[in-house]
CSV table of C-alpha atoms and ligand atoms in Angstrom, one decimal:
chain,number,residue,atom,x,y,z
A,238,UNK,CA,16.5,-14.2,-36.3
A,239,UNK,CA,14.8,-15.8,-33.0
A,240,UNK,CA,16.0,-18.8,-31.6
A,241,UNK,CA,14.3,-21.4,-29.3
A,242,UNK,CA,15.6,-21.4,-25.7
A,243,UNK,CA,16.0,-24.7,-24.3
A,244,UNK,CA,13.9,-25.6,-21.6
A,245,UNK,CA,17.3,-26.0,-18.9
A,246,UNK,CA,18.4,-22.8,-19.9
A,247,UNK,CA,14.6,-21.1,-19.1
A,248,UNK,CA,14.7,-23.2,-15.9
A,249,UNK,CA,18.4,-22.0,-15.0
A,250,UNK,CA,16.9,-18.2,-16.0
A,251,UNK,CA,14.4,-19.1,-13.6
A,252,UNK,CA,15.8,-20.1,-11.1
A,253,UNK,CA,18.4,-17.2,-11.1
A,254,UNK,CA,15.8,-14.8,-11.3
A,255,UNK,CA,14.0,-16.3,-8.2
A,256,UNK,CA,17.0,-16.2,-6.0
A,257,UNK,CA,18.1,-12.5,-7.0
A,258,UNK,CA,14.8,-11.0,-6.6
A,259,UNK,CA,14.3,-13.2,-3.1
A,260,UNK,CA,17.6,-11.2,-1.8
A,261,UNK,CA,16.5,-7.8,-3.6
A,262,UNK,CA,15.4,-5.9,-0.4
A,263,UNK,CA,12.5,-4.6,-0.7
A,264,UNK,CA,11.3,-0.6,0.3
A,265,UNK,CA,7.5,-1.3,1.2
A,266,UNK,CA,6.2,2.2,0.0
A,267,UNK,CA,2.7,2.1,1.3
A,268,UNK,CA,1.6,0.6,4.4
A,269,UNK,CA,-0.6,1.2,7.3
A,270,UNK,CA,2.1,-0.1,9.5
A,271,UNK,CA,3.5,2.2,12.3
A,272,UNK,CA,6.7,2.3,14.2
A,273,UNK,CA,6.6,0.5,17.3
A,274,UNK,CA,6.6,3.9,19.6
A,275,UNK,CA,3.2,4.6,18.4
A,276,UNK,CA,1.9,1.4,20.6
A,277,UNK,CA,-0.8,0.1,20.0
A,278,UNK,CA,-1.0,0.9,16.3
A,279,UNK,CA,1.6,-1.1,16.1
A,280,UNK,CA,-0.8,-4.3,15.1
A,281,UNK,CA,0.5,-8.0,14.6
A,282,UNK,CA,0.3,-11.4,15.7
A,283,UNK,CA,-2.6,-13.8,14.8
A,284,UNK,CA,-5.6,-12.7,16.0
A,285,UNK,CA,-4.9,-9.1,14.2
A,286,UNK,CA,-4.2,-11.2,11.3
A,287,UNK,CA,-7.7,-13.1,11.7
A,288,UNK,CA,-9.2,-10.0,11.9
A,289,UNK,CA,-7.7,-8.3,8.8
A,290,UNK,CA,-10.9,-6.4,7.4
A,291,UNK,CA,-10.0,-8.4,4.1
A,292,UNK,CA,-11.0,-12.2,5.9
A,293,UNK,CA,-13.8,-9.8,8.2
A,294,UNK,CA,-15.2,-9.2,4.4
A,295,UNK,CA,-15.3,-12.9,3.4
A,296,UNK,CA,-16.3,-14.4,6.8
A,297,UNK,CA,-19.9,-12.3,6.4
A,298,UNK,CA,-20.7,-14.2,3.4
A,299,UNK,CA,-20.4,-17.6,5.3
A,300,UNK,CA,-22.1,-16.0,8.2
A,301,UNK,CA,-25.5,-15.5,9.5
A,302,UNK,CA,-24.5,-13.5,12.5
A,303,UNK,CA,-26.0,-9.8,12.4
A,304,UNK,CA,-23.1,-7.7,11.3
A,305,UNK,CA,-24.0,-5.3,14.6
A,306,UNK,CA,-23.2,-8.6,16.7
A,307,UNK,CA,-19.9,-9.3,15.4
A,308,UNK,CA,-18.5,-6.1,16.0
A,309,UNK,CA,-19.8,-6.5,20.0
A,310,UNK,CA,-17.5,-9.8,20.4
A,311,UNK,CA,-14.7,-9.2,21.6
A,312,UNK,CA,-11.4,-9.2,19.0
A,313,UNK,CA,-10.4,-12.6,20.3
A,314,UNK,CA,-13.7,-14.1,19.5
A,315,UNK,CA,-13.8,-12.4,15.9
A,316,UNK,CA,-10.4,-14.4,15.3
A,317,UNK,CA,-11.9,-17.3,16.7
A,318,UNK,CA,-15.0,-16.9,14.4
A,319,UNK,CA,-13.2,-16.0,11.1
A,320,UNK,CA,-10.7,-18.9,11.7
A,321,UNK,CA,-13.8,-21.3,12.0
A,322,UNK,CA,-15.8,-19.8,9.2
A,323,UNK,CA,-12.6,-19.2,6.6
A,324,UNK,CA,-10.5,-22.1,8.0
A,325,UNK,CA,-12.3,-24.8,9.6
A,326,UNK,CA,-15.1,-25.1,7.8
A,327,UNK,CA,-14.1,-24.6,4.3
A,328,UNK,CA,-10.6,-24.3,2.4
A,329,UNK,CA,-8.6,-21.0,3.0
A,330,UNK,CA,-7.9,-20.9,-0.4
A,331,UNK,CA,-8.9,-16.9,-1.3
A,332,UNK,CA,-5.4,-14.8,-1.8
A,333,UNK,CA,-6.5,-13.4,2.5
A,334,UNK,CA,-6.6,-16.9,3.7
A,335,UNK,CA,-3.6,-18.2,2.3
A,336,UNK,CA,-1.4,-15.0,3.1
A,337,UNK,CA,-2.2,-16.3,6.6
A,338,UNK,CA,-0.9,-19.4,6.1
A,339,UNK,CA,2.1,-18.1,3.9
A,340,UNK,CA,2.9,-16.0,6.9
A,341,UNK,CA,2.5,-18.9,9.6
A,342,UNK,CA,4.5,-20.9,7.1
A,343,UNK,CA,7.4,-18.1,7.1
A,344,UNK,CA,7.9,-18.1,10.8
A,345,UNK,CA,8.4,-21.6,11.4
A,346,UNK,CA,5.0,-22.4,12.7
A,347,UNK,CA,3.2,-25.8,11.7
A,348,UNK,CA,-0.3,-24.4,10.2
A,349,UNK,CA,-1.4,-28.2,9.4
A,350,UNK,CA,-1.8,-28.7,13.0
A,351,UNK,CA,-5.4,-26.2,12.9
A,352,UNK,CA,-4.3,-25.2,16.2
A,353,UNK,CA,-5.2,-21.2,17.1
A,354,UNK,CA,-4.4,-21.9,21.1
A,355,UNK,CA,-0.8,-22.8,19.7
A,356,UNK,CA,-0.5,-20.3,17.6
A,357,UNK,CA,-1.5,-17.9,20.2
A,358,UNK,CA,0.9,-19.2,22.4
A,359,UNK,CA,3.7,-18.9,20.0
A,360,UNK,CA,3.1,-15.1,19.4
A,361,UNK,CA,2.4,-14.4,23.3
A,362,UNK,CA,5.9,-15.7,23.1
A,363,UNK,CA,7.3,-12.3,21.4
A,364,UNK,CA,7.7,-8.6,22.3
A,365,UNK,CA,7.2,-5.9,19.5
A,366,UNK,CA,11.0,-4.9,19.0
A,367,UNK,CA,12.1,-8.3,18.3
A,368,UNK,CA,9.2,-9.6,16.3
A,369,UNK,CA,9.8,-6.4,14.1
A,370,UNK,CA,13.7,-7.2,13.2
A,371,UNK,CA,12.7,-11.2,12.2
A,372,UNK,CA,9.1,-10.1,10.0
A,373,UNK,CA,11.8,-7.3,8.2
A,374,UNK,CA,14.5,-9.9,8.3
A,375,UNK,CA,12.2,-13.0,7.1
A,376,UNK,CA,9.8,-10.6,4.4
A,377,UNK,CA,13.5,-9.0,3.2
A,378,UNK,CA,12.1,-5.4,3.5
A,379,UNK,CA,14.7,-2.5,4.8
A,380,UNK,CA,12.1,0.4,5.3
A,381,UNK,CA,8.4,0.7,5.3
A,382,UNK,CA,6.1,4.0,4.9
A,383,UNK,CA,3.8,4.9,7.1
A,384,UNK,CA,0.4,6.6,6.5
A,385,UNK,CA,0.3,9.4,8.8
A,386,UNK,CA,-2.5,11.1,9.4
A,387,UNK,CA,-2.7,14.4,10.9
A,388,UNK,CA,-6.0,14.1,11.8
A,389,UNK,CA,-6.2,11.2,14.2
A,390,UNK,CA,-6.4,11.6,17.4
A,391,UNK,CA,-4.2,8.3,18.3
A,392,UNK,CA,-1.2,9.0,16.3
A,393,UNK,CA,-1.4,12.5,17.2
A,394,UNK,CA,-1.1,11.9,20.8
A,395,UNK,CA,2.6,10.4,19.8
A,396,UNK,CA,4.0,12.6,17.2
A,397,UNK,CA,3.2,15.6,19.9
A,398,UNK,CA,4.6,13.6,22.8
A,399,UNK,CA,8.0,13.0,20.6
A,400,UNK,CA,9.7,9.4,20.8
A,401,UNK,CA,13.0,8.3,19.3
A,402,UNK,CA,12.2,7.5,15.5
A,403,UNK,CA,13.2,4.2,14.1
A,404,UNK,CA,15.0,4.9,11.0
A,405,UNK,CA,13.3,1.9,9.3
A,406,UNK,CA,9.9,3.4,9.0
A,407,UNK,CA,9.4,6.6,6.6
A,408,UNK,CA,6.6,8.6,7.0
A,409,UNK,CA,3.3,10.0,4.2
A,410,UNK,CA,1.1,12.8,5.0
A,411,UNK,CA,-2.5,11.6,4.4
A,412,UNK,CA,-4.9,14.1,3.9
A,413,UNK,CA,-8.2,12.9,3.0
A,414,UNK,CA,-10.3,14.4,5.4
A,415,UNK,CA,-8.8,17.7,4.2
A,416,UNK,CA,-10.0,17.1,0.5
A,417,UNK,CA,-13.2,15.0,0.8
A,418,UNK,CA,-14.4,16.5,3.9
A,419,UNK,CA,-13.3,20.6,4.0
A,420,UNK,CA,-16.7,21.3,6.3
A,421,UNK,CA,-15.5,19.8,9.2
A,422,UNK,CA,-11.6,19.6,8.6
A,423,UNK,CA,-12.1,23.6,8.8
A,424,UNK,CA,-13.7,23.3,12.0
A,425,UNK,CA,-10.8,21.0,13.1
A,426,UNK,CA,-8.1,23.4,12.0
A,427,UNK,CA,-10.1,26.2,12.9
A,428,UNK,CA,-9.7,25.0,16.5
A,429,UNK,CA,-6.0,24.6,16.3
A,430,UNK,CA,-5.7,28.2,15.0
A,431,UNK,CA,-4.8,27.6,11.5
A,432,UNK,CA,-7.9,29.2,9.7
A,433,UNK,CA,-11.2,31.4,10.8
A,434,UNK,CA,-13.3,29.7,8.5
A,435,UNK,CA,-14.2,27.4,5.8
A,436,UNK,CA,-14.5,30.2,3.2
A,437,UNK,CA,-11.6,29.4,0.9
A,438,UNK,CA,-10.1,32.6,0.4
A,439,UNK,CA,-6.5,33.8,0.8
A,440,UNK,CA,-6.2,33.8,4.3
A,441,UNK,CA,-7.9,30.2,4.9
A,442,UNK,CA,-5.6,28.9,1.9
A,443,UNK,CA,-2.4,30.1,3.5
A,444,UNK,CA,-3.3,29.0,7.1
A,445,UNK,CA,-4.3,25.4,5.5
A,446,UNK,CA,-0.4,25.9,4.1
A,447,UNK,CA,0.8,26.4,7.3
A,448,UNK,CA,-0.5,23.7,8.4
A,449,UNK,CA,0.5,21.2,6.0
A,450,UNK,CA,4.1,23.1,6.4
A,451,UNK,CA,4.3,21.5,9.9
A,452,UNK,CA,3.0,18.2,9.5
A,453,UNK,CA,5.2,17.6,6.8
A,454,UNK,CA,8.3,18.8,8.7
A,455,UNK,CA,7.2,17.4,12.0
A,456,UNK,CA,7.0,13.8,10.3
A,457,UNK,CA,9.4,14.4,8.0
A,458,UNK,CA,7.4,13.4,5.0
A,459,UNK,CA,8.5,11.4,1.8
A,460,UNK,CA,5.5,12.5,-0.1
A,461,UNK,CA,1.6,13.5,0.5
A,462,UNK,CA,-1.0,11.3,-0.4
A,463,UNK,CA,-4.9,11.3,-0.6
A,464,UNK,CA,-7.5,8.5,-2.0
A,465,UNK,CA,-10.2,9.7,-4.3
A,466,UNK,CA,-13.7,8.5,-5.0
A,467,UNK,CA,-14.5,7.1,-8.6
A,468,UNK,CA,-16.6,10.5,-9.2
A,469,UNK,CA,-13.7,12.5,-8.5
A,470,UNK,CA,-13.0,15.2,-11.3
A,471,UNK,CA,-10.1,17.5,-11.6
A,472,UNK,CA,-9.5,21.1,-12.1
A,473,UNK,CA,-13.1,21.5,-10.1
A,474,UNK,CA,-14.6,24.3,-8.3
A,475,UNK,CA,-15.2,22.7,-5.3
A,476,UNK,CA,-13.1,23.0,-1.9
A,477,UNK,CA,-10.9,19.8,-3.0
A,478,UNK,CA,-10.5,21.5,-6.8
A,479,UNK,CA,-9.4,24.6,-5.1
A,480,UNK,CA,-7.4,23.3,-2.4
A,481,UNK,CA,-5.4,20.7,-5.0
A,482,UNK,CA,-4.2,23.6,-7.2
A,483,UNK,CA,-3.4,26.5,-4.4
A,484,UNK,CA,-2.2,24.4,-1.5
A,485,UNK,CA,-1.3,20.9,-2.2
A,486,UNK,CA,0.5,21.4,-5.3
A,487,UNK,CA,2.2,24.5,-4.5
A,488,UNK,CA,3.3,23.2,-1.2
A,489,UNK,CA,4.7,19.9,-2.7
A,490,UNK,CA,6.6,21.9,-5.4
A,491,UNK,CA,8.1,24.0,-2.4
A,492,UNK,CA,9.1,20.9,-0.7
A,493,UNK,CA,10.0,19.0,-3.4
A,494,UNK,CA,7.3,16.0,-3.1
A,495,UNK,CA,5.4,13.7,-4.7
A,496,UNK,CA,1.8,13.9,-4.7
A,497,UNK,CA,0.5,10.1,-4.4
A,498,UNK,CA,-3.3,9.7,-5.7
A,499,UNK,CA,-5.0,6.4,-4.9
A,500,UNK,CA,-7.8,6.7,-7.1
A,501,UNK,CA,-11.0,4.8,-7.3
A,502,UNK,CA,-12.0,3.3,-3.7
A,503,UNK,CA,-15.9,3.5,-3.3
A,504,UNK,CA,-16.0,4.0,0.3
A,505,UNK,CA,-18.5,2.7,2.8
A,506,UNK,CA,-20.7,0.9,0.1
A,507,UNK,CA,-21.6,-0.8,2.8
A,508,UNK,CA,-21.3,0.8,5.9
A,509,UNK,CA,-22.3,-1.9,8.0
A,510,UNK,CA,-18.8,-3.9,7.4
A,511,UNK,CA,-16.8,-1.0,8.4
A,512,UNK,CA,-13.8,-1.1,7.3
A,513,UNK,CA,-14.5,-4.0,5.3
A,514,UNK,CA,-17.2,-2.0,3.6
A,515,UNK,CA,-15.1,-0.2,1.0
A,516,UNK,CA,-15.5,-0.8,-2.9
A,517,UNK,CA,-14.1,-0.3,-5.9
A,518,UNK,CA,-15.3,1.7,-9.1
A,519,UNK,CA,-13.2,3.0,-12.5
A,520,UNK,CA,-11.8,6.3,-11.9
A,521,UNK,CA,-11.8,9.2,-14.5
A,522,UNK,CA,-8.2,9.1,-15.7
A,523,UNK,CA,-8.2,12.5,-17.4
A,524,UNK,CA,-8.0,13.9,-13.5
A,525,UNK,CA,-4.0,12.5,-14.2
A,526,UNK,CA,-3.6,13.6,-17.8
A,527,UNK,CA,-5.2,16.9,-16.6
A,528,UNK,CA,-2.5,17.5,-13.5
A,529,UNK,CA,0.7,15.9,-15.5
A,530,UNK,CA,-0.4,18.6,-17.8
A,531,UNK,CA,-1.3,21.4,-15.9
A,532,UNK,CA,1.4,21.1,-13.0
A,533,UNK,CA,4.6,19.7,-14.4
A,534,UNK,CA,6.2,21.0,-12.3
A,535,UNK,CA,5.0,18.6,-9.8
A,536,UNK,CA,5.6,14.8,-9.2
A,537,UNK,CA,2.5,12.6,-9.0
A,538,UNK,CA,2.4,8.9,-7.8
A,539,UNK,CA,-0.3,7.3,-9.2
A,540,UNK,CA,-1.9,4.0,-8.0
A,541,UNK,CA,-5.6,2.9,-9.3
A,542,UNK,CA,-8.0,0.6,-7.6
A,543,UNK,CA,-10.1,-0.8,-10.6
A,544,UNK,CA,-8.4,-3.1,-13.0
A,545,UNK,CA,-10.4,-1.9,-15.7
A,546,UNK,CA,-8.2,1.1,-15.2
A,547,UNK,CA,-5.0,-0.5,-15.0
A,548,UNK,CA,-4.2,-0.1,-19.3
A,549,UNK,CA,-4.7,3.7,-19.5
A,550,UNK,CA,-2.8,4.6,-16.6
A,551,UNK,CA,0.1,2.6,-18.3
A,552,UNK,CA,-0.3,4.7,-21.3
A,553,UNK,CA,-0.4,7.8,-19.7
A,554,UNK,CA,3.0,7.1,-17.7
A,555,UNK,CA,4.4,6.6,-20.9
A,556,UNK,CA,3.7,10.6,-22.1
A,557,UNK,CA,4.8,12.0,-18.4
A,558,UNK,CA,7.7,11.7,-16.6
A,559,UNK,CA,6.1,13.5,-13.7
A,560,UNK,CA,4.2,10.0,-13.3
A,561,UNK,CA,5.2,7.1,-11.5
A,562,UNK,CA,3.1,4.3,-10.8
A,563,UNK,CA,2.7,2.3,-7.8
A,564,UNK,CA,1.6,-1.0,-6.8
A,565,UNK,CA,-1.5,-3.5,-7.8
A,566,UNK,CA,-3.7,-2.1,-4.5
A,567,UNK,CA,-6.2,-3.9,-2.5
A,568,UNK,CA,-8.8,-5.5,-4.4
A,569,UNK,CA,-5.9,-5.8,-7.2
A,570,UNK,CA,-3.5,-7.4,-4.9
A,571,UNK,CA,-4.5,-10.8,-6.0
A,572,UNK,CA,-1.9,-13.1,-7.9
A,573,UNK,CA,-3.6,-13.3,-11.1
A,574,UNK,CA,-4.2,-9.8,-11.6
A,575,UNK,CA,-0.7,-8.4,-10.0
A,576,UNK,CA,1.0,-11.0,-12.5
A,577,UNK,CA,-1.4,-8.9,-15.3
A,578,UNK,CA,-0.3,-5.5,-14.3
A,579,UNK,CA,3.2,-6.6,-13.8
A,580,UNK,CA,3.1,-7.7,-17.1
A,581,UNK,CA,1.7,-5.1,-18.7
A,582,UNK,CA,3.7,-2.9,-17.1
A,583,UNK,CA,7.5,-4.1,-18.2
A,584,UNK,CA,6.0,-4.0,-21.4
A,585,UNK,CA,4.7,-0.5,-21.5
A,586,UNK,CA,6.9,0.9,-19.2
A,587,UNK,CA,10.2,-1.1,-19.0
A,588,UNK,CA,11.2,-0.9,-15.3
A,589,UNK,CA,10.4,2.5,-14.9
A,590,UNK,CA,7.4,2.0,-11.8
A,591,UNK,CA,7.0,0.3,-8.3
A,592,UNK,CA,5.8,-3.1,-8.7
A,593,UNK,CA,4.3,-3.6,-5.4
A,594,UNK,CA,3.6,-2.0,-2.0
A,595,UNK,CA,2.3,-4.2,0.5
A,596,UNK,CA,-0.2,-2.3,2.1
A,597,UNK,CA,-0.2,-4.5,5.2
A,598,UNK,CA,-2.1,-3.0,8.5
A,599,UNK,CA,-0.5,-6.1,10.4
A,600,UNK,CA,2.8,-6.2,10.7
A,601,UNK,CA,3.4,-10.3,10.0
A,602,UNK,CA,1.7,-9.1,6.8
A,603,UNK,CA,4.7,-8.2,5.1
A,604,UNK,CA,6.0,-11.7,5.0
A,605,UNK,CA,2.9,-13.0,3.1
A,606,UNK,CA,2.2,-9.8,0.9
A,607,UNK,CA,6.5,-9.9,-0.2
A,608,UNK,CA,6.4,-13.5,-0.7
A,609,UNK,CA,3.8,-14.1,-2.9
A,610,UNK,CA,4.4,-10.9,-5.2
A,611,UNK,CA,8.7,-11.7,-5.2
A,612,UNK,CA,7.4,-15.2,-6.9
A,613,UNK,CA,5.2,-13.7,-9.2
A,614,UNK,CA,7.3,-10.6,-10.2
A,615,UNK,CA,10.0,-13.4,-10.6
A,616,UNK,CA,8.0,-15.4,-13.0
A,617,UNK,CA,7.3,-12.6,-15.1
A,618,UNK,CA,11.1,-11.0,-15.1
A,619,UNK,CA,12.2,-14.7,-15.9
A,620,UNK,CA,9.8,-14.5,-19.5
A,621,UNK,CA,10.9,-11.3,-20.1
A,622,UNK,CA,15.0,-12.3,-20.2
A,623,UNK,CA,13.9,-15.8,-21.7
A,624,UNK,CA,12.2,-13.6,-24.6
A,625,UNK,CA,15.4,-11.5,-24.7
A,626,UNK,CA,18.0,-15.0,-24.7
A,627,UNK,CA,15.6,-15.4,-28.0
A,628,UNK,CA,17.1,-12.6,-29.4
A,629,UNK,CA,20.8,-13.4,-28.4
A,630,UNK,CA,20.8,-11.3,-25.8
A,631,UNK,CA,22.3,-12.5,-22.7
A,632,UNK,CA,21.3,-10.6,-19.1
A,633,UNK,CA,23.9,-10.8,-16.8
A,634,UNK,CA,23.4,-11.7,-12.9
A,635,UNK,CA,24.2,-8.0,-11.9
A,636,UNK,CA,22.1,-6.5,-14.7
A,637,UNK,CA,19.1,-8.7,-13.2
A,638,UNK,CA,20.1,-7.5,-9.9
A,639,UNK,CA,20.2,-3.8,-10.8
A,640,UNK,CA,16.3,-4.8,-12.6
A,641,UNK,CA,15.0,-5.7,-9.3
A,642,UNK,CA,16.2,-3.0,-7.7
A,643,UNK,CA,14.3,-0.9,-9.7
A,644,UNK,CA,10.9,-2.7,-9.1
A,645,UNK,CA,11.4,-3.3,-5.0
A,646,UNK,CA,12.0,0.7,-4.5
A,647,UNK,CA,14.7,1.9,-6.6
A,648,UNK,CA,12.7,3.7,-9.4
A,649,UNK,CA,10.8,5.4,-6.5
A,650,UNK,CA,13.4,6.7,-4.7
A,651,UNK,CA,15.0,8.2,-7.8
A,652,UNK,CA,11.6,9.4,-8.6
A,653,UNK,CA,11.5,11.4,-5.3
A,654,UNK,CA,14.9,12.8,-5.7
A,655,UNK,CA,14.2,14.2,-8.6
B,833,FIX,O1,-6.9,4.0,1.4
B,833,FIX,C1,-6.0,3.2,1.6
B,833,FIX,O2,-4.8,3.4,1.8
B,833,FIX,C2,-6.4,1.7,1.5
B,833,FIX,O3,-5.3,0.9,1.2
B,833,FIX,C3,-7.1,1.3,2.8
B,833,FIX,O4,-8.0,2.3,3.1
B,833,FIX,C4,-7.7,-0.1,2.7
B,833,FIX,O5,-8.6,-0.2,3.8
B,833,FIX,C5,-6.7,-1.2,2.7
B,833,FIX,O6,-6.3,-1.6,3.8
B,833,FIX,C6,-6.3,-1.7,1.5
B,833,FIX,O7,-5.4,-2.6,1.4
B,834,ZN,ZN1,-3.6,1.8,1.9
């Protein structure tokens, strides 16, 4: 038999859970953040903020400004534009806009004021190093991931100069270009000396090998990870087909990694955004069933970008352990559809997945992205226990505690260890 809970009693679960999953540190498992010795990839402060291609996206629609014309102003004058357009002159209240003012909120500054020279002045205020430690401190988050990849010309420049690695950032090996591009990434590795040509035989598969062997020693990699278009089908015949089954998996089993696939990002629908011009579309699903099948040997990460995908990939983690999913990504990462997932996810899968990455490209970011998924991963732990006090069961503070743990980067990191 069911009882009622009490209304104090859910409010006392509540409030429990708040606090413990508040002081849970989190391991932010995919980012676009970079340690501070890479530079100027290291972005933060407000006008990155203001320029985050999520608020770029929304300020064109209040816009009449050519698209070509924006990107000439100068990044100062895109802040200023997209704080006018998203700020000024209408509410902020899309999830973008408010992370902004969550974030401002979280270091103390006085957003009510409307004030950008203020706010600019407050931030000239800091130095990277130290405005690291407080966003880490502040957002509660003990490591991030990078997304390295191997192929840019910018971060390359530091990983071959070497610099002293902060132990708080962890690196992934992103190879996209390798997979959706193998035309010109075999010119590219053709000129470093790693293949002859783009004809896929033995010899180009195990210089493509060696060169994944490297990167992933010379960045110390947690796992390798690629984004896939909506169309994307798997086993295939094509270059990405071939080069999944007798280079990437083979060389994760050997090094004992994940394989993350981001799966359903639409990119450059319109190219004219840039960055901002990505979309979305459903992904075929059976690619997963079809490589947790095939390949169990291997240990896929699995995040998807449509929500209409969101159910199956649930089920399917249920059938393999050699599944872990990640995260409610990008277009997801809005609170009524995270609180969905999250849902549907404790309910499917227990607490055997990562809730939530941030994917911040701005380092502030963190404090927002954190603070606004703790409250809603909170809220929906806080049913779940209230459901179970129904049954008599009682969860104690350190069971809640080990819970969170779980969700904020604990079943990952046993996941990788396996
Ligand atoms: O492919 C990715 O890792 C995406 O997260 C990015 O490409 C995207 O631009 C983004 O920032 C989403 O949050
Ligand atoms: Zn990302």
């Amino acid at each position: 038999m069911t009882t009622s809970i009490a209304p104090e009693r859910r409010l006392a679960i509540g409030q429990q859970v708040e606090e413990i999953v508040a002081r849970t540190p989190v391991y932010d498992i995919h980012t676009h953040l970079f340690d501070p010795a890479f530079g100027e990839l290291c972005l933060w402060g407000i006008d990155e903020l203001l320029v985050y291609h999520y608020l770029v996206a929304e300020t064109f629609r209040q816009v009449r400004l050519p698209y070509e014309a924006f990107w000439t102003l100068e990044k100062r004058r895109q802040a200023e534009l997209v704080w006018e357009t998203l700020f000024l002159n209408s509410s902020p209240v899309s999830e973008a806009c408010r992370g902004v003012l969550t974030t401002l909120n979280l270091l103390g500054l006085e957003v009510k004021q409307r004030d950008l020279p203020a706010l600019r002045q407050w931030f000239s205020r800091w130095q990277a190093p130290d405005f690291l430690s407080r966003c880490l401190a502040v957002a509660n988050v003990e490591a991030i991931c990078m997304t390295n990849s191997p192929f840019d010309p910018a971060e390359r420049r530091t990983w071959a100069s070497g610099f002293a690695r902060d132990e708080r950032f962890t690196a992934a090996l992103r190879i996209d270009p390798l997979l959706v591009s193998w035309p010109e990434t075999a010119r590219t590795l053709a000129t470093e000396g790693y293949v002859e040509s783009a004809e896929l035989g033995e010899m180009t598969l195990s210089g493509v090998r060696r060169f994944l062997d490297t990167w992933t020693k010379r960045i110390q990699a947690q796992y390798l990870m690629v984004s896939l278009p909506p169309a994307f089908v798997f086993p295939n015949d094509g270059a990405d087909g071939r080069l999944i089954e007798r280079v990437v998996l083979p060389h994760c089993r050997d090094h004992g990694l994940p394989f993350a696939l981001m799966l359903g990002a639409k990119r450059a629908v319109n190219p004219a955004l840039r960055l901002a011009g990505d979309g979305v579309g459903q992904c075929h699903l059976q690619v997963v069933e079809n490589l947790c099948v095939q390949f169990p040997d291997n240990q896929f990460l699995v995040t998807v970008l449509s929500r209409e995908n969101q159910h199956e990939l649930c089920v399917l983690a249920r059938k393999f352990r050699n599944l872990h999913v990640f995260g409610c990504w990008w277009f997801t990462n809005i609170p009524h559809l995270i609180e969905d997932i999250t849902r549907m996810r404790l309910e499917l899968l227990g607490l055997s997945f990562t809730a939530q990455h941030s994917d911040a490209r701005v380092l502030d970011q963190i404090l927002y992205k954190w603070q606004h998924s703790r409250q809603i991963i909170s809220r929906v732990l806080t049913d779940k226990y209230v459901d179970l006090a129904a049954t008599g069961w009682e969860t104690a503070p350190a069971e809640m505690q080990r819970d969170a743990r779980e969700l904020l980067g604990g079943a990952f990191r046993r996941f990788c260890r396996r």
